[in-house]
GROMACS .gro file of C-alpha atoms in nm:
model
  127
    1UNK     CA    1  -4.712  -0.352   1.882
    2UNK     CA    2  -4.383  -0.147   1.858
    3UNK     CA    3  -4.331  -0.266   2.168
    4UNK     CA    4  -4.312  -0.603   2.064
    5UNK     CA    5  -4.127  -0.521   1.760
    6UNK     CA    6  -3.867  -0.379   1.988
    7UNK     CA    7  -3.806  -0.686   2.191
    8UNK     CA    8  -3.764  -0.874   1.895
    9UNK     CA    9  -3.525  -0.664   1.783
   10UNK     CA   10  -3.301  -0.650   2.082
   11UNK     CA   11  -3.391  -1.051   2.081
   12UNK     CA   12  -3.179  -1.082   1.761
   13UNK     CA   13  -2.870  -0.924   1.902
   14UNK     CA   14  -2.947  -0.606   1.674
   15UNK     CA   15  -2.821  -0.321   1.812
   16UNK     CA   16  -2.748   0.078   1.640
   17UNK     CA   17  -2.324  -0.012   1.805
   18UNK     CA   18  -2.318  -0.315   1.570
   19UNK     CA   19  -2.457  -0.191   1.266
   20UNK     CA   20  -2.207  -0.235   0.949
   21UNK     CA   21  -2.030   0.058   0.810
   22UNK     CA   22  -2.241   0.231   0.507
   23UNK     CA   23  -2.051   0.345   0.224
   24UNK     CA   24  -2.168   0.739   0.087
   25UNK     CA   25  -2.102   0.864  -0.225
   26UNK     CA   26  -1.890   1.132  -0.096
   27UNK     CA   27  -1.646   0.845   0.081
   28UNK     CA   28  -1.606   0.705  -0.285
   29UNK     CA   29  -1.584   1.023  -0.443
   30UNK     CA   30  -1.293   1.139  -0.182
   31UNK     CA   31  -1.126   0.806  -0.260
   32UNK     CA   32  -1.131   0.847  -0.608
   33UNK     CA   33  -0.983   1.194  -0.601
   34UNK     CA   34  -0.698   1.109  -0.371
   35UNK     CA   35  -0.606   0.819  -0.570
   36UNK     CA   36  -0.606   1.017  -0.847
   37UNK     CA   37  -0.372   1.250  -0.717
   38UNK     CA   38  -0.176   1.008  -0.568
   39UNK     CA   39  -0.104   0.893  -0.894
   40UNK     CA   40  -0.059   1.175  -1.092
   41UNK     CA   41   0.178   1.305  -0.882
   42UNK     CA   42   0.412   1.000  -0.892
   43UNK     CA   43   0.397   0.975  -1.275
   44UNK     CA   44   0.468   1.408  -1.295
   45UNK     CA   45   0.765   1.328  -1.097
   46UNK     CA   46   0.907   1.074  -1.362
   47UNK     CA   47   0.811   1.252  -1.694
   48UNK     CA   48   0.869   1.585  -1.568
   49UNK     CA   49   1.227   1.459  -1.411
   50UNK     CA   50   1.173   1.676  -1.121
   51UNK     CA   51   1.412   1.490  -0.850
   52UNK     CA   52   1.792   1.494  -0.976
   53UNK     CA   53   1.826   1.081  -0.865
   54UNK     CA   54   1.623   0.788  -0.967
   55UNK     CA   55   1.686   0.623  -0.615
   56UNK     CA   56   1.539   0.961  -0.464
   57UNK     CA   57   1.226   0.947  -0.746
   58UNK     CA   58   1.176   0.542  -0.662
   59UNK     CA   59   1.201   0.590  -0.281
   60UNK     CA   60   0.958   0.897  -0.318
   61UNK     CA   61   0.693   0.680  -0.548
   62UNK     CA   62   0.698   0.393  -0.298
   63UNK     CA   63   0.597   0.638  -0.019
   64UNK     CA   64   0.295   0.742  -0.304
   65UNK     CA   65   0.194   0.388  -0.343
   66UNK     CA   66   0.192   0.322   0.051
   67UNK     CA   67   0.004   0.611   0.049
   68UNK     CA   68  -0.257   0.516  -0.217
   69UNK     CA   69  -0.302   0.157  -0.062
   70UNK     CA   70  -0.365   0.274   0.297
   71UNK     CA   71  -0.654   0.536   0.034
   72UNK     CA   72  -0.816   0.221  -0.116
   73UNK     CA   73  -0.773   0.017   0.219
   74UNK     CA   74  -0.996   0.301   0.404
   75UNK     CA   75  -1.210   0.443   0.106
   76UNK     CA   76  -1.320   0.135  -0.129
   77UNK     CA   77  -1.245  -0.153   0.141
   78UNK     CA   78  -1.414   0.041   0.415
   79UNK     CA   79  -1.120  -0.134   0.661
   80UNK     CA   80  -1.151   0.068   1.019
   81UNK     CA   81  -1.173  -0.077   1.343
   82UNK     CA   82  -1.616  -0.030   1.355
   83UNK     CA   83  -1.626  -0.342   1.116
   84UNK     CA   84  -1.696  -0.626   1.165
   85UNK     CA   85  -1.616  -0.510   1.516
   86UNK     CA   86  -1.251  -0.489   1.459
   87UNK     CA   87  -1.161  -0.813   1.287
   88UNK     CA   88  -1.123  -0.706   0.971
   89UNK     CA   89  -0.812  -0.451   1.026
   90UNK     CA   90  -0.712  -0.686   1.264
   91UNK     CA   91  -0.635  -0.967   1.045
   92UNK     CA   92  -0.497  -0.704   0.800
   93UNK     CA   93  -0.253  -0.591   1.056
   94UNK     CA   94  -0.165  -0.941   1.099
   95UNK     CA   95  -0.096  -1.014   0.786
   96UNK     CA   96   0.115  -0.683   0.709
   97UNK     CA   97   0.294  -0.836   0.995
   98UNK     CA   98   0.372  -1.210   0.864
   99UNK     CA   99   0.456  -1.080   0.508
  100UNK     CA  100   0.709  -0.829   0.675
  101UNK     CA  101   0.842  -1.094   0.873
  102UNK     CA  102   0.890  -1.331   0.578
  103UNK     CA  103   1.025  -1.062   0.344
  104UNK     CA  104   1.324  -0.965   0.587
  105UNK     CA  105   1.373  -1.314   0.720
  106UNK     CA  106   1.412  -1.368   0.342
  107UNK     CA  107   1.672  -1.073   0.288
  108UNK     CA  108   1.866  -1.158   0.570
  109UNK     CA  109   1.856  -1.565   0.443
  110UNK     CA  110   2.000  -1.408   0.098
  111UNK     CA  111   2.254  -1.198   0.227
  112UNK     CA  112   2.392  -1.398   0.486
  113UNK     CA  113   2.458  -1.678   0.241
  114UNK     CA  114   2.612  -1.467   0.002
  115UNK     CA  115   2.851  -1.320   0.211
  116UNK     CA  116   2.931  -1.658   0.296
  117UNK     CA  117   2.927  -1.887   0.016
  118UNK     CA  118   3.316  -1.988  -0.034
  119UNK     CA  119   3.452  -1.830  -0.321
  120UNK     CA  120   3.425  -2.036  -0.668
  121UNK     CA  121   3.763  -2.106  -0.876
  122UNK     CA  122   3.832  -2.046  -1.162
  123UNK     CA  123   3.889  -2.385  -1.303
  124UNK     CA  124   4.056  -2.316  -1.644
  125UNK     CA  125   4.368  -2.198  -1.482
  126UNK     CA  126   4.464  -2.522  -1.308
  127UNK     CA  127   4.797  -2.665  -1.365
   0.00000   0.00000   0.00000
């Protein structure tokens, strides 16, 4: 009988590779504690004043919030490259690389036309 039960098994395609990722409690309790300090970090940097420019303290909370989404992205979305058998950080990777692509196609759109958009007149001083 488990015989049988076997062969139906491997019938189905089922197999101990393909099985999906299972989340633990200790996976979401890791998460929640690095996104925790990954935030209270930032927000001690900016009450406490701790870095002498805000360009250096925005730059430096970016690099947190990278941080934190690549935290959520593994913890609470359970993206790796076992599920779904690799599709799922696959399309992520292609989208991270279509947004990038827009976003400085974008930039460069902007700054190339401002640097050469002809000058406007002032038209009140006009003989």
């Amino acid at each position: 009988m488990s015989e049988q039960h076997h062969d139906q098994h491997a019938d189905h395609g089922h197999h101990d590779d393909d099985l999906a990722y299972h989340a633990t409690v200790k996976g979401y309790v890791v998460g929640f504690l690095l996104s925790v300090v990954l935030t209270a970090i930032p927000f001690w940097l900016v009450m406490g004043q701790v870095l002498p420019s805000k360009n250096t303290t925005a730059l430096v909370i970016l690099a947190f919030a990278a941080v934190q989404m690549v935290v959520h992205m593994i913890y609470f979305l359970h993206m790796n490259s076992k599920v779904e058998g690799g599709w799922s950080l696959l399309a992520l990777i292609f989208t991270a690389a279509l947004v990038l692509i827009m976003l400085a196609g974008s930039i460069w759109v902007m700054y190339h036309m401002n640097a050469n958009m002809m000058p406007v007149h002032d038209m009140r001083n006009l003989p």
